[in-house]
Amino acid sequence: MTIVKTTDFAGLDLVHRGKVRDMYALPGYDDMLLMVATDRISAYDVVMDDVIPGKGEILTRLSLFWFDLLADIVENHLITADVDAYPAVCRPYADELRGRSMLVKKTRPLPIECIVRGYISGSFWSAYQKDTTVCGFVLPTGMRESDKFAEPLFTPSTKAELGTHDENISLAAMEQIVGADRAREIAAISTSLYRRAADYALQKGIIIADTKFELGVRDDRLILIDEVLTPDSSRFWPLDRYAPGQGQPSYDKQFLRDYLSSLTWDKTPPPPPLPAEIVDKTRARYLEALQRITGR
C-alpha cells in the first residue's frame, strides 16, 4: 500500500492544500484540476500528524460510487479517475495518484457548505439544548439526541479558513449571499441528493445521519464537486445499533474525536500522537463503510 501524507508534484501547480486534499492546476489545461485525496485526517479542525493508511483511496472509491449513483440528480465535476488517461504531465506521479485522485472540471465553488440533516446530532443537538429554534427552524420540544427529523433539514453554513470553524447560518442569511433563486435551487438539489443516498444506505444497514455537500458553478450551472458522502463529510451510523436518546456508534471519525476528547488536549495545534490501536480502529471503520455501501 502506498501511504501518502503530503504531495509535492514538480511541474504541477499546487493551488490549494486542504485538511485532506491537495489540488493542482495542470499547465496547458485551464479548464480542469487534479484532486488528490491524501491519508491525512483531521479532528476539531486540526490536522493530525499521524495518517490513516489507505484513507485517501477509501474516500475516492466512495465518492466515485456516489457520483455514479447520483448523476441523474445533478451534474458532477468528475472527468476521469483513470490515471492512465491523465495528461502526460501527471504520469511521473502515477503510483501516488492511482486509486486516490480524480481529474475534475474547474468550477467556482459556492461560498457556503450545503449540509443536510436527517437526524439531530452534533452541533445541531448542542444548539437545540439551548434553544429549540435552530438556524431558523422551529423544532418540536422534547426531541432526544439522535432522533430522526420528520423531514430532512437543509442547514447551510459559512466556509471557514483552515484551522477555524464553519458557522451555521439560516436560509435567509444564505439568500443574502447567493440570492433567493439560487438558494432555493441549492436547497432542492442538496435535499434530493441526501434522500437518494440515505434511502440507498439504509438498504445496506447504514443510517446517514447528516452530510455535507460541496457545489460549484460552471457556466452558471450548479455542479456537485469535492468528495461526496464519505466518512469525512458524513455521520454514518450502523442501523442495527441505532438507539435514540444518546450518541451513536459510527463508521466515521467520531471514534477519533471521542478518543481525543478523553485527553487533556485543548483542541489546538500541535495535535497529540495517535496510538497504533486508534489508527487501526479508525481505518477499520472507514473500510467497513466502504464495503457496506459499495459491496466491494
PDB file of C-alpha atoms in Angstrom:
ATOM      1  CA  MET A   1       0.000   0.000   0.000  1.00  0.00           C
ATOM      2  CA  THR A   2       1.276   3.457  -0.915  1.00  0.00           C
ATOM      3  CA  ILE A   3       0.825   5.834   2.030  1.00  0.00           C
ATOM      4  CA  VAL A   4       0.516   9.494   1.045  1.00  0.00           C
ATOM      5  CA  LYS A   5       0.631  12.214   3.678  1.00  0.00           C
ATOM      6  CA  THR A   6       1.598  15.222   1.556  1.00  0.00           C
ATOM      7  CA  THR A   7       2.146  15.582  -2.174  1.00  0.00           C
ATOM      8  CA  ASP A   8       4.712  17.716  -3.948  1.00  0.00           C
ATOM      9  CA  PHE A   9       4.445  17.305  -7.712  1.00  0.00           C
ATOM     10  CA  ALA A  10       7.082  19.239  -9.641  1.00  0.00           C
ATOM     11  CA  GLY A  11       5.671  20.551 -12.899  1.00  0.00           C
ATOM     12  CA  LEU A  12       2.156  20.877 -11.474  1.00  0.00           C
ATOM     13  CA  ASP A  13       0.853  24.000  -9.741  1.00  0.00           C
ATOM     14  CA  LEU A  14      -0.430  23.474  -6.194  1.00  0.00           C
ATOM     15  CA  VAL A  15      -3.480  25.729  -5.868  1.00  0.00           C
ATOM     16  CA  HIS A  16      -4.831  24.500  -2.533  1.00  0.00           C
ATOM     17  CA  ARG A  17      -3.816  22.177   0.277  1.00  0.00           C
ATOM     18  CA  GLY A  18      -6.793  21.369   2.484  1.00  0.00           C
ATOM     19  CA  LYS A  19      -7.186  19.177   5.522  1.00  0.00           C
ATOM     20  CA  VAL A  20      -7.200  16.051   3.346  1.00  0.00           C
ATOM     21  CA  ARG A  21      -6.978  17.021  -0.329  1.00  0.00           C
ATOM     22  CA  ASP A  22      -4.243  18.586  -2.403  1.00  0.00           C
ATOM     23  CA  MET A  23      -5.466  20.374  -5.537  1.00  0.00           C
ATOM     24  CA  TYR A  24      -3.277  21.036  -8.572  1.00  0.00           C
ATOM     25  CA  ALA A  25      -3.645  23.035 -11.759  1.00  0.00           C
ATOM     26  CA  LEU A  26      -2.209  21.390 -14.870  1.00  0.00           C
ATOM     27  CA  PRO A  27      -0.104  23.565 -17.187  1.00  0.00           C
ATOM     28  CA  GLY A  28      -1.862  23.854 -20.524  1.00  0.00           C
ATOM     29  CA  TYR A  29      -5.233  22.641 -19.194  1.00  0.00           C
ATOM     30  CA  ASP A  30      -7.080  25.677 -17.880  1.00  0.00           C
ATOM     31  CA  ASP A  31     -10.490  24.010 -17.545  1.00  0.00           C
ATOM     32  CA  MET A  32      -9.527  21.139 -15.233  1.00  0.00           C
ATOM     33  CA  LEU A  33      -7.860  20.377 -11.912  1.00  0.00           C
ATOM     34  CA  LEU A  34      -6.169  17.363 -10.343  1.00  0.00           C
ATOM     35  CA  MET A  35      -7.657  16.466  -6.941  1.00  0.00           C
ATOM     36  CA  VAL A  36      -5.615  14.140  -4.721  1.00  0.00           C
ATOM     37  CA  ALA A  37      -7.008  12.555  -1.536  1.00  0.00           C
ATOM     38  CA  THR A  38      -4.170  12.020   0.942  1.00  0.00           C
ATOM     39  CA  ASP A  39      -4.215   9.834   4.041  1.00  0.00           C
ATOM     40  CA  ARG A  40      -4.342  12.843   6.366  1.00  0.00           C
ATOM     41  CA  ILE A  41      -7.107  13.023   8.944  1.00  0.00           C
ATOM     42  CA  SER A  42      -8.380  15.991  10.918  1.00  0.00           C
ATOM     43  CA  ALA A  43     -10.461  16.398  14.045  1.00  0.00           C
ATOM     44  CA  TYR A  44     -11.730  19.600  15.653  1.00  0.00           C
ATOM     45  CA  ASP A  45     -10.324  21.395  12.587  1.00  0.00           C
ATOM     46  CA  VAL A  46      -6.779  20.267  13.426  1.00  0.00           C
ATOM     47  CA  VAL A  47      -4.869  18.003  11.021  1.00  0.00           C
ATOM     48  CA  MET A  48      -3.266  15.101  12.871  1.00  0.00           C
ATOM     49  CA  ASP A  49       0.437  14.351  12.470  1.00  0.00           C
ATOM     50  CA  ASP A  50      -0.404  10.652  12.046  1.00  0.00           C
ATOM     51  CA  VAL A  51      -2.136   9.327   8.936  1.00  0.00           C
ATOM     52  CA  ILE A  52      -4.761   6.616   8.362  1.00  0.00           C
ATOM     53  CA  PRO A  53      -3.144   4.301   5.766  1.00  0.00           C
ATOM     54  CA  GLY A  54      -5.252   3.963   2.628  1.00  0.00           C
ATOM     55  CA  LYS A  55      -7.804   6.542   3.762  1.00  0.00           C
ATOM     56  CA  GLY A  56      -7.459   8.613   0.597  1.00  0.00           C
ATOM     57  CA  GLU A  57      -8.211   5.571  -1.548  1.00  0.00           C
ATOM     58  CA  ILE A  58     -11.290   4.740   0.535  1.00  0.00           C
ATOM     59  CA  LEU A  59     -12.626   8.291   0.225  1.00  0.00           C
ATOM     60  CA  THR A  60     -12.015   8.299  -3.522  1.00  0.00           C
ATOM     61  CA  ARG A  61     -13.750   4.962  -4.114  1.00  0.00           C
ATOM     62  CA  LEU A  62     -16.765   6.075  -2.101  1.00  0.00           C
ATOM     63  CA  SER A  63     -17.005   9.390  -3.936  1.00  0.00           C
ATOM     64  CA  LEU A  64     -16.791   7.662  -7.325  1.00  0.00           C
ATOM     65  CA  PHE A  65     -19.586   5.290  -6.272  1.00  0.00           C
ATOM     66  CA  TRP A  66     -21.859   8.139  -5.185  1.00  0.00           C
ATOM     67  CA  PHE A  67     -21.087  10.276  -8.253  1.00  0.00           C
ATOM     68  CA  ASP A  68     -22.390   7.416 -10.372  1.00  0.00           C
ATOM     69  CA  LEU A  69     -25.470   6.752  -8.239  1.00  0.00           C
ATOM     70  CA  LEU A  70     -26.478  10.425  -8.049  1.00  0.00           C
ATOM     71  CA  ALA A  71     -25.574  11.536 -11.581  1.00  0.00           C
ATOM     72  CA  ASP A  72     -29.181  11.960 -12.713  1.00  0.00           C
ATOM     73  CA  ILE A  73     -29.916  14.470  -9.918  1.00  0.00           C
ATOM     74  CA  VAL A  74     -27.127  16.938 -10.657  1.00  0.00           C
ATOM     75  CA  GLU A  75     -24.040  17.082 -12.858  1.00  0.00           C
ATOM     76  CA  ASN A  76     -20.746  16.391 -11.061  1.00  0.00           C
ATOM     77  CA  HIS A  77     -17.190  17.531 -11.690  1.00  0.00           C
ATOM     78  CA  LEU A  78     -15.612  14.154 -12.457  1.00  0.00           C
ATOM     79  CA  ILE A  79     -13.771  13.862 -15.771  1.00  0.00           C
ATOM     80  CA  THR A  80     -11.912  10.616 -15.051  1.00  0.00           C
ATOM     81  CA  ALA A  81     -10.219   8.717 -12.237  1.00  0.00           C
ATOM     82  CA  ASP A  82      -8.214   6.584 -14.662  1.00  0.00           C
ATOM     83  CA  VAL A  83      -4.617   7.675 -14.111  1.00  0.00           C
ATOM     84  CA  ASP A  84      -3.600   6.239 -17.482  1.00  0.00           C
ATOM     85  CA  ALA A  85      -5.936   8.749 -19.144  1.00  0.00           C
ATOM     86  CA  TYR A  86      -4.466  11.767 -17.315  1.00  0.00           C
ATOM     87  CA  PRO A  87      -2.359  14.316 -19.233  1.00  0.00           C
ATOM     88  CA  ALA A  88       1.273  13.298 -19.709  1.00  0.00           C
ATOM     89  CA  VAL A  89       2.478  15.822 -17.124  1.00  0.00           C
ATOM     90  CA  CYS A  90       0.864  13.638 -14.425  1.00  0.00           C
ATOM     91  CA  ARG A  91       2.492  10.355 -15.498  1.00  0.00           C
ATOM     92  CA  PRO A  92       5.642  10.644 -13.325  1.00  0.00           C
ATOM     93  CA  TYR A  93       3.355  10.531 -10.268  1.00  0.00           C
ATOM     94  CA  ALA A  94       1.125   7.665 -11.391  1.00  0.00           C
ATOM     95  CA  ASP A  95       1.954   5.410  -8.421  1.00  0.00           C
ATOM     96  CA  GLU A  96       0.967   8.089  -5.905  1.00  0.00           C
ATOM     97  CA  LEU A  97      -2.115   9.124  -7.877  1.00  0.00           C
ATOM     98  CA  ARG A  98      -3.555   5.705  -8.661  1.00  0.00           C
ATOM     99  CA  GLY A  99      -6.721   4.999  -6.696  1.00  0.00           C
ATOM    100  CA  ARG A 100      -6.723   8.279  -4.780  1.00  0.00           C
ATOM    101  CA  SER A 101      -7.101  11.018  -7.379  1.00  0.00           C
ATOM    102  CA  MET A 102      -9.567  12.459  -9.854  1.00  0.00           C
ATOM    103  CA  LEU A 103      -9.261  14.732 -12.835  1.00  0.00           C
ATOM    104  CA  VAL A 104     -12.117  17.205 -12.395  1.00  0.00           C
ATOM    105  CA  LYS A 105     -13.777  20.150 -14.109  1.00  0.00           C
ATOM    106  CA  LYS A 106     -12.788  23.535 -12.784  1.00  0.00           C
ATOM    107  CA  THR A 107     -15.697  25.356 -11.126  1.00  0.00           C
ATOM    108  CA  ARG A 108     -16.293  28.370  -8.917  1.00  0.00           C
ATOM    109  CA  PRO A 109     -17.082  26.829  -5.510  1.00  0.00           C
ATOM    110  CA  LEU A 110     -20.033  28.275  -3.634  1.00  0.00           C
ATOM    111  CA  PRO A 111     -19.077  30.284  -0.533  1.00  0.00           C
ATOM    112  CA  ILE A 112     -21.284  28.046   1.635  1.00  0.00           C
ATOM    113  CA  GLU A 113     -21.348  24.439   2.821  1.00  0.00           C
ATOM    114  CA  CYS A 114     -24.502  22.524   1.859  1.00  0.00           C
ATOM    115  CA  ILE A 115     -25.436  20.483   4.930  1.00  0.00           C
ATOM    116  CA  VAL A 116     -28.455  18.181   5.102  1.00  0.00           C
ATOM    117  CA  ARG A 117     -29.526  16.634   8.404  1.00  0.00           C
ATOM    118  CA  GLY A 118     -31.860  13.683   8.762  1.00  0.00           C
ATOM    119  CA  TYR A 119     -31.243  13.229  12.491  1.00  0.00           C
ATOM    120  CA  ILE A 120     -30.444  15.612  15.334  1.00  0.00           C
ATOM    121  CA  SER A 121     -26.810  15.253  16.335  1.00  0.00           C
ATOM    122  CA  GLY A 122     -23.533  17.115  16.731  1.00  0.00           C
ATOM    123  CA  SER A 123     -23.626  20.911  16.761  1.00  0.00           C
ATOM    124  CA  PHE A 124     -27.352  20.921  15.937  1.00  0.00           C
ATOM    125  CA  TRP A 125     -28.113  18.869  19.044  1.00  0.00           C
ATOM    126  CA  SER A 126     -25.925  21.178  21.157  1.00  0.00           C
ATOM    127  CA  ALA A 127     -27.763  24.238  19.824  1.00  0.00           C
ATOM    128  CA  TYR A 128     -31.180  22.612  20.325  1.00  0.00           C
ATOM    129  CA  GLN A 129     -30.467  22.021  24.006  1.00  0.00           C
ATOM    130  CA  LYS A 130     -30.122  25.789  24.421  1.00  0.00           C
ATOM    131  CA  ASP A 131     -32.991  26.885  22.155  1.00  0.00           C
ATOM    132  CA  THR A 132     -35.495  24.771  20.204  1.00  0.00           C
ATOM    133  CA  THR A 133     -35.263  27.249  17.316  1.00  0.00           C
ATOM    134  CA  VAL A 134     -32.034  26.367  15.491  1.00  0.00           C
ATOM    135  CA  CYS A 135     -30.823  28.143  12.330  1.00  0.00           C
ATOM    136  CA  GLY A 136     -34.334  29.473  11.776  1.00  0.00           C
ATOM    137  CA  PHE A 137     -36.008  26.058  12.165  1.00  0.00           C
ATOM    138  CA  VAL A 138     -38.629  25.846  14.915  1.00  0.00           C
ATOM    139  CA  LEU A 139     -38.133  22.289  16.134  1.00  0.00           C
ATOM    140  CA  PRO A 140     -40.513  20.237  18.284  1.00  0.00           C
ATOM    141  CA  THR A 141     -39.911  20.259  22.011  1.00  0.00           C
ATOM    142  CA  GLY A 142     -38.840  17.042  23.668  1.00  0.00           C
ATOM    143  CA  MET A 143     -36.543  15.746  20.952  1.00  0.00           C
ATOM    144  CA  ARG A 144     -33.852  13.322  22.053  1.00  0.00           C
ATOM    145  CA  GLU A 145     -30.281  13.184  20.819  1.00  0.00           C
ATOM    146  CA  SER A 146     -30.136  11.192  17.548  1.00  0.00           C
ATOM    147  CA  ASP A 147     -33.912  11.419  16.934  1.00  0.00           C
ATOM    148  CA  LYS A 148     -34.962  11.463  13.284  1.00  0.00           C
ATOM    149  CA  PHE A 149     -36.469  14.653  11.875  1.00  0.00           C
ATOM    150  CA  ALA A 150     -39.891  14.406  10.249  1.00  0.00           C
ATOM    151  CA  GLU A 151     -38.226  15.659   7.038  1.00  0.00           C
ATOM    152  CA  PRO A 152     -34.548  16.233   6.219  1.00  0.00           C
ATOM    153  CA  LEU A 153     -33.390  19.756   7.036  1.00  0.00           C
ATOM    154  CA  PHE A 154     -31.131  21.795   4.760  1.00  0.00           C
ATOM    155  CA  THR A 155     -28.883  23.792   7.099  1.00  0.00           C
ATOM    156  CA  PRO A 156     -26.172  25.773   5.295  1.00  0.00           C
ATOM    157  CA  SER A 157     -23.028  27.063   6.912  1.00  0.00           C
ATOM    158  CA  THR A 158     -20.292  29.503   6.066  1.00  0.00           C
ATOM    159  CA  LYS A 159     -16.936  28.189   4.878  1.00  0.00           C
ATOM    160  CA  ALA A 160     -14.118  28.702   7.336  1.00  0.00           C
ATOM    161  CA  GLU A 161     -10.421  29.025   6.694  1.00  0.00           C
ATOM    162  CA  LEU A 162      -8.219  26.053   7.595  1.00  0.00           C
ATOM    163  CA  GLY A 163      -7.967  25.812  11.375  1.00  0.00           C
ATOM    164  CA  THR A 164     -11.178  27.738  12.087  1.00  0.00           C
ATOM    165  CA  HIS A 165     -14.779  26.609  12.420  1.00  0.00           C
ATOM    166  CA  ASP A 166     -17.680  26.800   9.964  1.00  0.00           C
ATOM    167  CA  GLU A 167     -20.717  28.673  11.268  1.00  0.00           C
ATOM    168  CA  ASN A 168     -24.302  27.532  10.761  1.00  0.00           C
ATOM    169  CA  ILE A 169     -26.495  30.158   9.119  1.00  0.00           C
ATOM    170  CA  SER A 170     -30.201  30.477   8.348  1.00  0.00           C
ATOM    171  CA  LEU A 171     -31.731  30.070   4.895  1.00  0.00           C
ATOM    172  CA  ALA A 172     -32.462  33.793   4.923  1.00  0.00           C
ATOM    173  CA  ALA A 173     -28.784  34.522   5.539  1.00  0.00           C
ATOM    174  CA  MET A 174     -27.824  32.210   2.668  1.00  0.00           C
ATOM    175  CA  GLU A 175     -30.184  34.094   0.356  1.00  0.00           C
ATOM    176  CA  GLN A 176     -28.299  37.274   1.165  1.00  0.00           C
ATOM    177  CA  ILE A 177     -25.089  35.592  -0.007  1.00  0.00           C
ATOM    178  CA  VAL A 178     -26.194  33.758  -3.176  1.00  0.00           C
ATOM    179  CA  GLY A 179     -29.617  35.207  -3.996  1.00  0.00           C
ATOM    180  CA  ALA A 180     -33.098  33.783  -3.374  1.00  0.00           C
ATOM    181  CA  ASP A 181     -33.481  31.775  -6.596  1.00  0.00           C
ATOM    182  CA  ARG A 182     -30.045  30.175  -6.332  1.00  0.00           C
ATOM    183  CA  ALA A 183     -30.619  29.442  -2.656  1.00  0.00           C
ATOM    184  CA  ARG A 184     -33.808  27.528  -3.439  1.00  0.00           C
ATOM    185  CA  GLU A 185     -32.021  25.569  -6.174  1.00  0.00           C
ATOM    186  CA  ILE A 186     -29.137  24.705  -3.838  1.00  0.00           C
ATOM    187  CA  ALA A 187     -31.502  23.530  -1.104  1.00  0.00           C
ATOM    188  CA  ALA A 188     -33.565  21.401  -3.509  1.00  0.00           C
ATOM    189  CA  ILE A 189     -30.516  19.703  -5.034  1.00  0.00           C
ATOM    190  CA  SER A 190     -28.885  19.060  -1.670  1.00  0.00           C
ATOM    191  CA  THR A 191     -32.042  17.583  -0.173  1.00  0.00           C
ATOM    192  CA  SER A 192     -32.649  15.366  -3.223  1.00  0.00           C
ATOM    193  CA  LEU A 193     -29.076  14.061  -3.045  1.00  0.00           C
ATOM    194  CA  TYR A 194     -29.452  13.273   0.645  1.00  0.00           C
ATOM    195  CA  ARG A 195     -32.780  11.487   0.240  1.00  0.00           C
ATOM    196  CA  ARG A 196     -31.453   9.261  -2.559  1.00  0.00           C
ATOM    197  CA  ALA A 197     -28.272   8.409  -0.657  1.00  0.00           C
ATOM    198  CA  ALA A 198     -29.981   7.886   2.702  1.00  0.00           C
ATOM    199  CA  ASP A 199     -32.574   5.528   1.193  1.00  0.00           C
ATOM    200  CA  TYR A 200     -29.825   3.526  -0.516  1.00  0.00           C
ATOM    201  CA  ALA A 201     -27.622   3.358   2.599  1.00  0.00           C
ATOM    202  CA  LEU A 202     -30.494   2.094   4.759  1.00  0.00           C
ATOM    203  CA  GLN A 203     -30.708  -0.937   2.491  1.00  0.00           C
ATOM    204  CA  LYS A 204     -27.048  -1.558   3.313  1.00  0.00           C
ATOM    205  CA  GLY A 205     -27.547  -1.236   7.070  1.00  0.00           C
ATOM    206  CA  ILE A 206     -26.220   2.319   7.412  1.00  0.00           C
ATOM    207  CA  ILE A 207     -28.018   5.445   8.623  1.00  0.00           C
ATOM    208  CA  ILE A 208     -26.680   8.656   7.091  1.00  0.00           C
ATOM    209  CA  ALA A 209     -27.467  10.991   9.953  1.00  0.00           C
ATOM    210  CA  ASP A 210     -26.195  14.080   8.158  1.00  0.00           C
ATOM    211  CA  THR A 211     -23.813  15.011   5.386  1.00  0.00           C
ATOM    212  CA  LYS A 212     -22.090  17.953   3.753  1.00  0.00           C
ATOM    213  CA  PHE A 213     -22.155  18.570   0.012  1.00  0.00           C
ATOM    214  CA  GLU A 214     -19.991  20.975  -1.948  1.00  0.00           C
ATOM    215  CA  LEU A 215     -21.456  22.661  -5.010  1.00  0.00           C
ATOM    216  CA  GLY A 216     -19.692  24.795  -7.583  1.00  0.00           C
ATOM    217  CA  VAL A 217     -20.810  26.928 -10.506  1.00  0.00           C
ATOM    218  CA  ARG A 218     -19.685  26.311 -14.093  1.00  0.00           C
ATOM    219  CA  ASP A 219     -21.286  28.222 -16.966  1.00  0.00           C
ATOM    220  CA  ASP A 220     -23.989  29.277 -14.470  1.00  0.00           C
ATOM    221  CA  ARG A 221     -24.850  25.606 -13.741  1.00  0.00           C
ATOM    222  CA  LEU A 222     -24.624  24.077 -10.275  1.00  0.00           C
ATOM    223  CA  ILE A 223     -22.234  21.121 -10.199  1.00  0.00           C
ATOM    224  CA  LEU A 224     -21.522  18.624  -7.411  1.00  0.00           C
ATOM    225  CA  ILE A 225     -17.829  18.861  -6.504  1.00  0.00           C
ATOM    226  CA  ASP A 226     -15.225  17.719  -3.976  1.00  0.00           C
ATOM    227  CA  GLU A 227     -15.873  14.479  -2.070  1.00  0.00           C
ATOM    228  CA  VAL A 228     -19.342  13.013  -1.668  1.00  0.00           C
ATOM    229  CA  LEU A 229     -20.912  11.075   1.216  1.00  0.00           C
ATOM    230  CA  THR A 230     -17.703   9.792   2.786  1.00  0.00           C
ATOM    231  CA  PRO A 231     -16.988   9.188   6.485  1.00  0.00           C
ATOM    232  CA  ASP A 232     -15.124  12.517   6.444  1.00  0.00           C
ATOM    233  CA  SER A 233     -18.148  14.507   5.274  1.00  0.00           C
ATOM    234  CA  SER A 234     -20.976  12.493   6.864  1.00  0.00           C
ATOM    235  CA  ARG A 235     -22.156  10.752  10.007  1.00  0.00           C
ATOM    236  CA  PHE A 236     -22.651   7.052   9.244  1.00  0.00           C
ATOM    237  CA  TRP A 237     -24.400   5.031  11.955  1.00  0.00           C
ATOM    238  CA  PRO A 238     -24.968   1.250  11.993  1.00  0.00           C
ATOM    239  CA  LEU A 239     -28.703   0.675  11.604  1.00  0.00           C
ATOM    240  CA  ASP A 240     -28.733  -2.419  13.811  1.00  0.00           C
ATOM    241  CA  ARG A 241     -27.307  -0.458  16.765  1.00  0.00           C
ATOM    242  CA  TYR A 242     -29.411   2.696  16.403  1.00  0.00           C
ATOM    243  CA  ALA A 243     -30.810   3.782  19.789  1.00  0.00           C
ATOM    244  CA  PRO A 244     -32.230   7.327  20.084  1.00  0.00           C
ATOM    245  CA  GLY A 245     -31.571   9.254  23.270  1.00  0.00           C
ATOM    246  CA  GLN A 246     -27.797   9.083  23.132  1.00  0.00           C
ATOM    247  CA  GLY A 247     -24.808   9.409  20.834  1.00  0.00           C
ATOM    248  CA  GLN A 248     -24.445   6.612  18.289  1.00  0.00           C
ATOM    249  CA  PRO A 249     -21.575   4.323  17.321  1.00  0.00           C
ATOM    250  CA  SER A 250     -20.325   5.366  13.914  1.00  0.00           C
ATOM    251  CA  TYR A 251     -18.301   4.462  10.840  1.00  0.00           C
ATOM    252  CA  ASP A 252     -16.885   7.953  10.601  1.00  0.00           C
ATOM    253  CA  LYS A 253     -14.159   9.774  12.518  1.00  0.00           C
ATOM    254  CA  GLN A 254     -16.347  10.287  15.584  1.00  0.00           C
ATOM    255  CA  PHE A 255     -14.359   7.381  17.048  1.00  0.00           C
ATOM    256  CA  LEU A 256     -11.210   9.505  16.714  1.00  0.00           C
ATOM    257  CA  ARG A 257     -12.950  12.573  18.150  1.00  0.00           C
ATOM    258  CA  ASP A 258     -14.096  10.535  21.163  1.00  0.00           C
ATOM    259  CA  TYR A 259     -10.540   9.383  21.806  1.00  0.00           C
ATOM    260  CA  LEU A 260      -9.187  12.931  21.541  1.00  0.00           C
ATOM    261  CA  SER A 261     -11.909  14.200  23.882  1.00  0.00           C
ATOM    262  CA  SER A 262     -10.647  11.792  26.531  1.00  0.00           C
ATOM    263  CA  LEU A 263      -7.252  13.551  26.539  1.00  0.00           C
ATOM    264  CA  THR A 264      -6.156  16.744  28.221  1.00  0.00           C
ATOM    265  CA  TRP A 265      -5.707  18.412  24.826  1.00  0.00           C
ATOM    266  CA  ASP A 266      -7.099  21.885  24.132  1.00  0.00           C
ATOM    267  CA  LYS A 267      -8.023  21.029  20.502  1.00  0.00           C
ATOM    268  CA  THR A 268      -5.471  23.413  19.031  1.00  0.00           C
ATOM    269  CA  PRO A 269      -2.205  22.585  17.219  1.00  0.00           C
ATOM    270  CA  PRO A 270       0.011  20.737  17.764  1.00  0.00           C
ATOM    271  CA  PRO A 271      -2.125  17.574  17.802  1.00  0.00           C
ATOM    272  CA  PRO A 272      -1.361  14.675  20.129  1.00  0.00           C
ATOM    273  CA  PRO A 273       0.192  11.499  18.681  1.00  0.00           C
ATOM    274  CA  LEU A 274      -2.287   8.747  17.811  1.00  0.00           C
ATOM    275  CA  PRO A 275      -1.692   5.262  19.235  1.00  0.00           C
ATOM    276  CA  ALA A 276      -1.498   2.447  16.659  1.00  0.00           C
ATOM    277  CA  GLU A 277      -4.745   0.996  18.049  1.00  0.00           C
ATOM    278  CA  ILE A 278      -6.644   4.226  17.331  1.00  0.00           C
ATOM    279  CA  VAL A 279      -5.209   4.393  13.806  1.00  0.00           C
ATOM    280  CA  ASP A 280      -6.096   0.753  13.116  1.00  0.00           C
ATOM    281  CA  LYS A 281      -9.630   1.015  14.502  1.00  0.00           C
ATOM    282  CA  THR A 282     -10.313   4.245  12.606  1.00  0.00           C
ATOM    283  CA  ARG A 283      -9.127   2.620   9.365  1.00  0.00           C
ATOM    284  CA  ALA A 284     -11.320  -0.426  10.067  1.00  0.00           C
ATOM    285  CA  ARG A 285     -14.403   1.789  10.396  1.00  0.00           C
ATOM    286  CA  TYR A 286     -13.682   3.572   7.119  1.00  0.00           C
ATOM    287  CA  LEU A 287     -13.147   0.228   5.385  1.00  0.00           C
ATOM    288  CA  GLU A 288     -16.388  -1.205   6.732  1.00  0.00           C
ATOM    289  CA  ALA A 289     -18.309   1.827   5.448  1.00  0.00           C
ATOM    290  CA  LEU A 290     -16.763   1.310   2.008  1.00  0.00           C
ATOM    291  CA  GLN A 291     -17.558  -2.406   1.980  1.00  0.00           C
ATOM    292  CA  ARG A 292     -21.134  -1.999   3.201  1.00  0.00           C
ATOM    293  CA  ILE A 293     -22.017   0.791   0.796  1.00  0.00           C
ATOM    294  CA  THR A 294     -20.269  -0.397  -2.358  1.00  0.00           C
ATOM    295  CA  GLY A 295     -20.259  -4.160  -1.747  1.00  0.00           C
ATOM    296  CA  ARG A 296     -16.522  -4.158  -2.546  1.00  0.00           C
TER     297      ARG A 296
END
